[in-house]
PDB file of C-alpha atoms in Angstrom:
ATOM      1  CA  ARG A   1     -20.084   7.885 -27.969  1.00 55.00           C
ATOM      2  CA  LYS A   2     -18.163   6.846 -24.857  1.00 64.00           C
ATOM      3  CA  GLU A   3     -16.185   3.631 -25.283  1.00 88.00           C
ATOM      4  CA  VAL A   4     -17.452   2.020 -22.098  1.00 93.00           C
ATOM      5  CA  GLU A   5     -20.540   3.421 -20.466  1.00 94.00           C
ATOM      6  CA  GLN A   6     -22.103   2.662 -17.101  1.00 94.00           C
ATOM      7  CA  ASP A   7     -24.898   4.147 -15.032  1.00 93.00           C
ATOM      8  CA  PRO A   8     -22.996   5.866 -12.209  1.00 92.00           C
ATOM      9  CA  GLY A   9     -25.812   5.286  -9.692  1.00 91.00           C
ATOM     10  CA  PRO A  10     -25.865   5.232  -6.779  1.00 94.00           C
ATOM     11  CA  PHE A  11     -28.022   2.137  -6.599  1.00 95.00           C
ATOM     12  CA  ASN A  12     -29.526   1.943  -3.112  1.00 96.00           C
ATOM     13  CA  VAL A  13     -30.595  -1.640  -2.472  1.00 96.00           C
ATOM     14  CA  PRO A  14     -31.881  -3.353   0.715  1.00 97.00           C
ATOM     15  CA  GLU A  15     -29.821  -6.195   2.115  1.00 98.00           C
ATOM     16  CA  GLY A  16     -30.890  -9.537   0.687  1.00 98.00           C
ATOM     17  CA  ALA A  17     -32.240  -8.103  -2.551  1.00 98.00           C
ATOM     18  CA  THR A  18     -31.044  -8.877  -6.051  1.00 97.00           C
ATOM     19  CA  VAL A  19     -29.444  -6.108  -8.051  1.00 96.00           C
ATOM     20  CA  ALA A  20     -28.293  -5.960 -11.646  1.00 96.00           C
ATOM     21  CA  PHE A  21     -26.475  -3.403 -13.702  1.00 91.00           C
ATOM     22  CA  ASN A  22     -25.340  -3.195 -17.272  1.00 94.00           C
ATOM     23  CA  CYS A  23     -22.467  -1.728 -19.158  1.00 96.00           C
ATOM     24  CA  THR A  24     -22.373  -0.916 -22.873  1.00 96.00           C
ATOM     25  CA  TYR A  25     -19.295  -0.770 -25.068  1.00 95.00           C
ATOM     26  CA  SER A  26     -18.776   0.803 -28.453  1.00 93.00           C
ATOM     27  CA  ASN A  27     -16.065  -1.324 -30.081  1.00 89.00           C
ATOM     28  CA  SER A  28     -17.605  -4.378 -31.690  1.00 89.00           C
ATOM     29  CA  ALA A  29     -14.142  -5.940 -32.010  1.00 87.00           C
ATOM     30  CA  SER A  30     -13.657  -6.045 -28.240  1.00 88.00           C
ATOM     31  CA  GLN A  31     -12.271  -9.373 -27.107  1.00 86.00           C
ATOM     32  CA  SER A  32     -12.173  -9.484 -23.317  1.00 90.00           C
ATOM     33  CA  PHE A  33     -14.552  -8.341 -20.629  1.00 93.00           C
ATOM     34  CA  PHE A  34     -14.255  -8.009 -16.877  1.00 94.00           C
ATOM     35  CA  TRP A  35     -15.947  -6.673 -13.795  1.00 96.00           C
ATOM     36  CA  TYR A  36     -13.733  -5.046 -11.158  1.00 96.00           C
ATOM     37  CA  ARG A  37     -14.757  -3.968  -7.688  1.00 97.00           C
ATOM     38  CA  GLN A  38     -13.356  -0.796  -6.125  1.00 96.00           C
ATOM     39  CA  ASP A  39     -13.895   0.107  -2.489  1.00 96.00           C
ATOM     40  CA  CYS A  40     -13.741   3.746  -1.420  1.00 92.00           C
ATOM     41  CA  ARG A  41     -10.200   5.105  -1.731  1.00 89.00           C
ATOM     42  CA  LYS A  42      -8.810   1.667  -2.577  1.00 94.00           C
ATOM     43  CA  GLU A  43      -7.451   0.041  -5.705  1.00 95.00           C
ATOM     44  CA  PRO A  44      -9.715  -1.834  -8.141  1.00 95.00           C
ATOM     45  CA  LYS A  45      -9.735  -5.604  -7.696  1.00 95.00           C
ATOM     46  CA  LEU A  46     -10.741  -8.147 -10.295  1.00 94.00           C
ATOM     47  CA  LEU A  47     -14.173  -9.540  -9.448  1.00 96.00           C
ATOM     48  CA  MET A  48     -14.695 -11.793 -12.434  1.00 94.00           C
ATOM     49  CA  SER A  49     -14.032 -12.235 -16.105  1.00 92.00           C
ATOM     50  CA  VAL A  50     -17.026 -12.349 -18.419  1.00 93.00           C
ATOM     51  CA  TYR A  51     -17.256 -15.187 -20.911  1.00 87.00           C
ATOM     52  CA  SER A  52     -19.424 -15.486 -23.991  1.00 87.00           C
ATOM     53  CA  SER A  53     -21.450 -18.268 -22.417  1.00 87.00           C
ATOM     54  CA  GLY A  54     -21.961 -16.324 -19.214  1.00 88.00           C
ATOM     55  CA  ASN A  55     -20.438 -17.328 -15.913  1.00 93.00           C
ATOM     56  CA  GLU A  56     -21.368 -17.554 -12.279  1.00 95.00           C
ATOM     57  CA  ASP A  57     -19.299 -17.246  -9.120  1.00 94.00           C
ATOM     58  CA  GLY A  58     -21.357 -17.782  -5.998  1.00 96.00           C
ATOM     59  CA  ARG A  59     -23.876 -14.950  -5.747  1.00 98.00           C
ATOM     60  CA  PHE A  60     -22.451 -13.166  -8.781  1.00 98.00           C
ATOM     61  CA  THR A  61     -23.455 -13.816 -12.380  1.00 97.00           C
ATOM     62  CA  ALA A  62     -21.942 -12.071 -15.389  1.00 97.00           C
ATOM     63  CA  GLN A  63     -23.293 -12.177 -18.915  1.00 96.00           C
ATOM     64  CA  LEU A  64     -22.140 -10.916 -22.279  1.00 96.00           C
ATOM     65  CA  ASN A  65     -24.382  -9.904 -25.164  1.00 94.00           C
ATOM     66  CA  ARG A  66     -22.180  -9.328 -28.188  1.00 93.00           C
ATOM     67  CA  ALA A  67     -25.048  -8.506 -30.532  1.00 93.00           C
ATOM     68  CA  SER A  68     -26.194  -5.608 -28.359  1.00 94.00           C
ATOM     69  CA  GLN A  69     -22.707  -4.864 -27.070  1.00 95.00           C
ATOM     70  CA  TYR A  70     -23.352  -4.948 -23.372  1.00 94.00           C
ATOM     71  CA  ILE A  71     -22.293  -6.919 -20.339  1.00 96.00           C
ATOM     72  CA  SER A  72     -24.210  -7.332 -17.129  1.00 97.00           C
ATOM     73  CA  LEU A  73     -23.548  -8.160 -13.513  1.00 97.00           C
ATOM     74  CA  LEU A  74     -26.181  -9.713 -11.267  1.00 97.00           C
ATOM     75  CA  ILE A  75     -25.747  -9.924  -7.506  1.00 98.00           C
ATOM     76  CA  ARG A  76     -28.142 -12.157  -5.605  1.00 98.00           C
ATOM     77  CA  ASP A  77     -28.841 -12.088  -1.863  1.00 98.00           C
ATOM     78  CA  SER A  78     -26.860  -8.863  -1.534  1.00 98.00           C
ATOM     79  CA  LYS A  79     -24.724  -8.313   1.562  1.00 98.00           C
ATOM     80  CA  LEU A  80     -23.678  -5.107   3.265  1.00 98.00           C
ATOM     81  CA  SER A  81     -20.116  -5.933   2.216  1.00 97.00           C
ATOM     82  CA  ASP A  82     -21.142  -5.764  -1.442  1.00 98.00           C
ATOM     83  CA  SER A  83     -21.297  -1.965  -1.147  1.00 98.00           C
ATOM     84  CA  ALA A  84     -18.637  -0.676  -3.540  1.00 97.00           C
ATOM     85  CA  THR A  85     -18.136   0.757  -6.999  1.00 96.00           C
ATOM     86  CA  TYR A  86     -18.243  -1.806  -9.800  1.00 97.00           C
ATOM     87  CA  LEU A  87     -16.110  -1.073 -12.851  1.00 96.00           C
ATOM     88  CA  CYS A  88     -16.872  -2.495 -16.237  1.00 95.00           C
ATOM     89  CA  VAL A  89     -13.701  -3.187 -18.214  1.00 93.00           C
ATOM     90  CA  VAL A  90     -13.381  -4.028 -21.895  1.00 92.00           C
ATOM     91  CA  GLY A  91     -10.295  -5.218 -23.741  1.00 88.00           C
ATOM     92  CA  ASN A  92      -9.897  -3.909 -27.252  1.00 75.00           C
ATOM     93  CA  SER A  93      -6.644  -5.184 -28.701  1.00 62.00           C
ATOM     94  CA  GLY A  94      -4.212  -7.969 -28.948  1.00 59.00           C
ATOM     95  CA  GLY A  95      -4.785  -9.368 -25.470  1.00 58.00           C
ATOM     96  CA  GLY A  96      -2.604  -7.107 -23.325  1.00 63.00           C
ATOM     97  CA  ALA A  97      -3.859  -4.993 -20.461  1.00 64.00           C
ATOM     98  CA  ASP A  98      -2.737  -1.882 -22.371  1.00 70.00           C
ATOM     99  CA  GLY A  99      -5.849  -2.410 -24.460  1.00 78.00           C
ATOM    100  CA  LEU A 100      -8.200  -2.221 -21.482  1.00 86.00           C
ATOM    101  CA  THR A 101     -10.794   0.528 -21.272  1.00 88.00           C
ATOM    102  CA  PHE A 102     -12.371   1.159 -17.890  1.00 90.00           C
ATOM    103  CA  GLY A 103     -15.849   2.461 -17.292  1.00 92.00           C
ATOM    104  CA  LYS A 104     -16.325   5.124 -14.624  1.00 92.00           C
ATOM    105  CA  GLY A 105     -18.111   2.659 -12.397  1.00 94.00           C
ATOM    106  CA  THR A 106     -21.508   2.039 -10.851  1.00 95.00           C
ATOM    107  CA  HIS A 107     -21.807   2.910  -7.184  1.00 95.00           C
ATOM    108  CA  LEU A 108     -23.758   0.326  -5.169  1.00 97.00           C
ATOM    109  CA  ILE A 109     -24.973   0.893  -1.614  1.00 97.00           C
ATOM    110  CA  ILE A 110     -26.500  -2.019   0.273  1.00 97.00           C
ATOM    111  CA  GLN A 111     -28.704  -0.805   3.077  1.00 97.00           C
ATOM    112  CA  PRO A 112     -29.485  -2.766   6.268  1.00 95.00           C
TER     113      PRO A 112
ATOM    114  CA  SER B   1       1.910 -15.880  -5.466  1.00 80.00           C
ATOM    115  CA  GLN B   2       2.395 -12.549  -7.135  1.00 81.00           C
ATOM    116  CA  THR B   3       2.303  -9.332  -5.132  1.00 90.00           C
ATOM    117  CA  ILE B   4       2.650  -5.716  -6.114  1.00 94.00           C
ATOM    118  CA  HIS B   5       3.930  -2.974  -3.859  1.00 94.00           C
ATOM    119  CA  GLN B   6       3.424   0.707  -4.423  1.00 95.00           C
ATOM    120  CA  TRP B   7       4.507   3.631  -2.262  1.00 91.00           C
ATOM    121  CA  PRO B   8       3.890   6.066  -0.752  1.00 93.00           C
ATOM    122  CA  ALA B   9       0.182   5.673  -0.041  1.00 94.00           C
ATOM    123  CA  THR B  10      -0.437   9.410   0.189  1.00 95.00           C
ATOM    124  CA  LEU B  11       1.582  12.399  -0.853  1.00 96.00           C
ATOM    125  CA  VAL B  12       1.108  16.155  -0.678  1.00 97.00           C
ATOM    126  CA  GLN B  13       3.479  18.117  -2.870  1.00 97.00           C
ATOM    127  CA  PRO B  14       3.747  21.808  -3.780  1.00 98.00           C
ATOM    128  CA  VAL B  15       3.371  22.970  -7.358  1.00 97.00           C
ATOM    129  CA  GLY B  16       6.693  22.897  -9.156  1.00 97.00           C
ATOM    130  CA  SER B  17       8.231  20.200  -6.967  1.00 97.00           C
ATOM    131  CA  PRO B  18       9.524  16.880  -8.388  1.00 97.00           C
ATOM    132  CA  LEU B  19       7.767  13.539  -8.056  1.00 96.00           C
ATOM    133  CA  SER B  20       8.911   9.947  -7.826  1.00 96.00           C
ATOM    134  CA  LEU B  21       6.510   7.063  -7.243  1.00 96.00           C
ATOM    135  CA  GLU B  22       7.846   3.538  -7.116  1.00 95.00           C
ATOM    136  CA  CYS B  23       6.222   0.207  -7.821  1.00 96.00           C
ATOM    137  CA  THR B  24       7.692  -3.287  -7.519  1.00 96.00           C
ATOM    138  CA  VAL B  25       6.265  -6.687  -8.351  1.00 95.00           C
ATOM    139  CA  GLU B  26       7.212  -9.976  -6.723  1.00 93.00           C
ATOM    140  CA  GLY B  27       6.567 -13.556  -7.698  1.00 90.00           C
ATOM    141  CA  THR B  28       6.632 -13.181 -11.467  1.00 87.00           C
ATOM    142  CA  SER B  29       9.145 -12.561 -14.225  1.00 85.00           C
ATOM    143  CA  ASN B  30       8.909 -10.176 -17.144  1.00 87.00           C
ATOM    144  CA  PRO B  31       5.465  -8.832 -16.305  1.00 89.00           C
ATOM    145  CA  ASN B  32       3.794  -6.090 -18.296  1.00 91.00           C
ATOM    146  CA  LEU B  33       3.669  -3.036 -16.022  1.00 93.00           C
ATOM    147  CA  TYR B  34       1.333  -0.045 -16.105  1.00 93.00           C
ATOM    148  CA  TRP B  35       0.730   3.336 -14.528  1.00 95.00           C
ATOM    149  CA  TYR B  36      -2.852   4.568 -14.376  1.00 94.00           C
ATOM    150  CA  ARG B  37      -4.379   7.732 -12.996  1.00 94.00           C
ATOM    151  CA  GLN B  38      -7.884   8.060 -11.591  1.00 92.00           C
ATOM    152  CA  ALA B  39      -9.020  11.651 -11.169  1.00 85.00           C
ATOM    153  CA  ALA B  40     -12.059  12.526  -9.062  1.00 77.00           C
ATOM    154  CA  GLY B  41     -15.262  11.584 -10.888  1.00 74.00           C
ATOM    155  CA  ARG B  42     -13.396  10.141 -13.839  1.00 78.00           C
ATOM    156  CA  GLY B  43     -12.449   6.691 -15.020  1.00 82.00           C
ATOM    157  CA  LEU B  44      -9.047   5.080 -14.975  1.00 88.00           C
ATOM    158  CA  GLN B  45      -6.707   6.558 -17.544  1.00 89.00           C
ATOM    159  CA  LEU B  46      -3.683   4.611 -18.765  1.00 89.00           C
ATOM    160  CA  LEU B  47      -0.563   6.797 -18.584  1.00 93.00           C
ATOM    161  CA  PHE B  48       2.317   4.434 -19.398  1.00 93.00           C
ATOM    162  CA  TYR B  49       2.949   0.785 -19.982  1.00 91.00           C
ATOM    163  CA  SER B  50       6.083  -1.300 -20.282  1.00 93.00           C
ATOM    164  CA  VAL B  51       6.657  -4.755 -21.727  1.00 91.00           C
ATOM    165  CA  GLY B  52      10.287  -4.979 -20.597  1.00 92.00           C
ATOM    166  CA  ILE B  53      13.303  -3.254 -19.077  1.00 94.00           C
ATOM    167  CA  GLY B  54      13.842   0.156 -20.635  1.00 92.00           C
ATOM    168  CA  GLN B  55      10.726  -0.147 -22.832  1.00 93.00           C
ATOM    169  CA  ILE B  56       8.129   2.530 -22.112  1.00 93.00           C
ATOM    170  CA  SER B  57       5.048   3.468 -24.096  1.00 91.00           C
ATOM    171  CA  SER B  58       3.185   6.660 -23.330  1.00 88.00           C
ATOM    172  CA  GLU B  59      -0.536   6.862 -23.897  1.00 80.00           C
ATOM    173  CA  VAL B  60      -1.125  10.567 -23.414  1.00 77.00           C
ATOM    174  CA  PRO B  61       1.055  13.681 -23.628  1.00 69.00           C
ATOM    175  CA  GLN B  62       1.644  14.973 -20.156  1.00 78.00           C
ATOM    176  CA  ASN B  63       3.921  16.350 -17.509  1.00 87.00           C
ATOM    177  CA  LEU B  64       4.969  12.889 -16.341  1.00 94.00           C
ATOM    178  CA  SER B  65       7.527  10.273 -17.365  1.00 95.00           C
ATOM    179  CA  ALA B  66       8.116   6.637 -16.512  1.00 96.00           C
ATOM    180  CA  SER B  67      11.129   4.379 -16.300  1.00 96.00           C
ATOM    181  CA  ARG B  68      11.741   0.666 -15.842  1.00 97.00           C
ATOM    182  CA  PRO B  69      15.289   0.211 -14.580  1.00 96.00           C
ATOM    183  CA  GLN B  70      14.741  -3.419 -13.519  1.00 95.00           C
ATOM    184  CA  ASP B  71      12.431  -6.211 -14.621  1.00 94.00           C
ATOM    185  CA  ARG B  72      10.060  -5.812 -11.701  1.00 94.00           C
ATOM    186  CA  GLN B  73      10.431  -2.115 -10.936  1.00 96.00           C
ATOM    187  CA  PHE B  74       8.420   0.697 -12.483  1.00 97.00           C
ATOM    188  CA  ILE B  75       8.863   4.366 -11.577  1.00 97.00           C
ATOM    189  CA  LEU B  76       6.635   7.344 -12.301  1.00 96.00           C
ATOM    190  CA  SER B  77       8.307  10.745 -12.235  1.00 96.00           C
ATOM    191  CA  SER B  78       7.836  14.419 -12.837  1.00 96.00           C
ATOM    192  CA  LYS B  79      10.349  17.252 -12.791  1.00 95.00           C
ATOM    193  CA  LYS B  80       7.771  19.906 -11.915  1.00 96.00           C
ATOM    194  CA  LEU B  81       4.294  19.058 -10.670  1.00 96.00           C
ATOM    195  CA  LEU B  82       1.194  20.921 -11.811  1.00 95.00           C
ATOM    196  CA  LEU B  83      -2.066  21.310  -9.908  1.00 94.00           C
ATOM    197  CA  SER B  84      -3.702  19.156 -12.569  1.00 92.00           C
ATOM    198  CA  ASP B  85      -1.411  16.251 -11.658  1.00 93.00           C
ATOM    199  CA  SER B  86      -3.447  15.611  -8.504  1.00 93.00           C
ATOM    200  CA  GLY B  87      -5.170  12.245  -8.503  1.00 94.00           C
ATOM    201  CA  PHE B  88      -5.027   8.619  -7.499  1.00 96.00           C
ATOM    202  CA  TYR B  89      -2.086   6.884  -9.191  1.00 97.00           C
ATOM    203  CA  LEU B  90      -2.203   3.143  -9.599  1.00 96.00           C
ATOM    204  CA  CYS B  91       0.522   0.767 -10.675  1.00 96.00           C
ATOM    205  CA  ALA B  92      -0.571  -2.518 -12.197  1.00 94.00           C
ATOM    206  CA  TRP B  93       0.895  -5.678 -13.664  1.00 92.00           C
ATOM    207  CA  SER B  94      -0.521  -8.202 -16.046  1.00 88.00           C
ATOM    208  CA  ILE B  95       0.153 -11.423 -17.864  1.00 75.00           C
ATOM    209  CA  GLY B  96      -2.565 -11.469 -20.480  1.00 75.00           C
ATOM    210  CA  ALA B  97      -5.491  -9.107 -20.391  1.00 79.00           C
ATOM    211  CA  GLU B  98      -6.224  -9.121 -16.644  1.00 85.00           C
ATOM    212  CA  ALA B  99      -4.699  -6.267 -14.672  1.00 89.00           C
ATOM    213  CA  PHE B 100      -3.772  -6.456 -10.976  1.00 92.00           C
ATOM    214  CA  PHE B 101      -3.332  -3.212  -9.108  1.00 95.00           C
ATOM    215  CA  GLY B 102      -1.134  -1.923  -6.335  1.00 95.00           C
ATOM    216  CA  GLN B 103      -2.694  -0.084  -3.429  1.00 95.00           C
ATOM    217  CA  GLY B 104      -2.335   3.281  -5.131  1.00 96.00           C
ATOM    218  CA  THR B 105      -0.849   6.655  -4.251  1.00 96.00           C
ATOM    219  CA  ARG B 106      -3.165   9.547  -3.564  1.00 96.00           C
ATOM    220  CA  LEU B 107      -1.304  12.634  -4.757  1.00 96.00           C
ATOM    221  CA  THR B 108      -2.441  16.133  -3.888  1.00 96.00           C
ATOM    222  CA  VAL B 109      -0.579  19.006  -5.500  1.00 96.00           C
ATOM    223  CA  VAL B 110      -1.024  22.254  -3.584  1.00 97.00           C
TER     224      VAL B 110
END
């Protein structure tokens, strides 16, 4: 089983719609969770951390379900500029970034 | 604020040639530093990480090596490139679990 698994998409979504995607992870001892955004041919950039209680940042909401071992990202009122690949990232050891495992990403296309 | 610089942005090298990619971080001391590779259609793969000057850990056996001659400098090298070394190479730093990436080097070995 892959350590971090995401639906690669692409998700084609009209502007203004709400879109959600999930990511599953295999290591039940995982301690940290993040969503990164990667634009075409650019470096990944941290979008948000994911906390046990769930967290919201503007139009973006992230949630963690430890029992089912998945995290989710919800984007409301989607904008054309939200088009990107979204990487699910899970931290598996002692707190350092060397313990991070990256998913292959979900490709999102917002259509006008 | 912290910034990370990585160069060159793109590179085309013949098989068998050497490689040197450089990464520097500003605005922080004693960061953890990382080299990742992202091949087409694949996820990010951790190649090396360093917790201090001269300290390098390798995650996968490969044709590459890394060095950290100064606190905020991290270098990725190869003596002889292979076709399979092509990819998008990313330097990153962290304090804690969050990683922050440089702009990346797109390497094509021909």
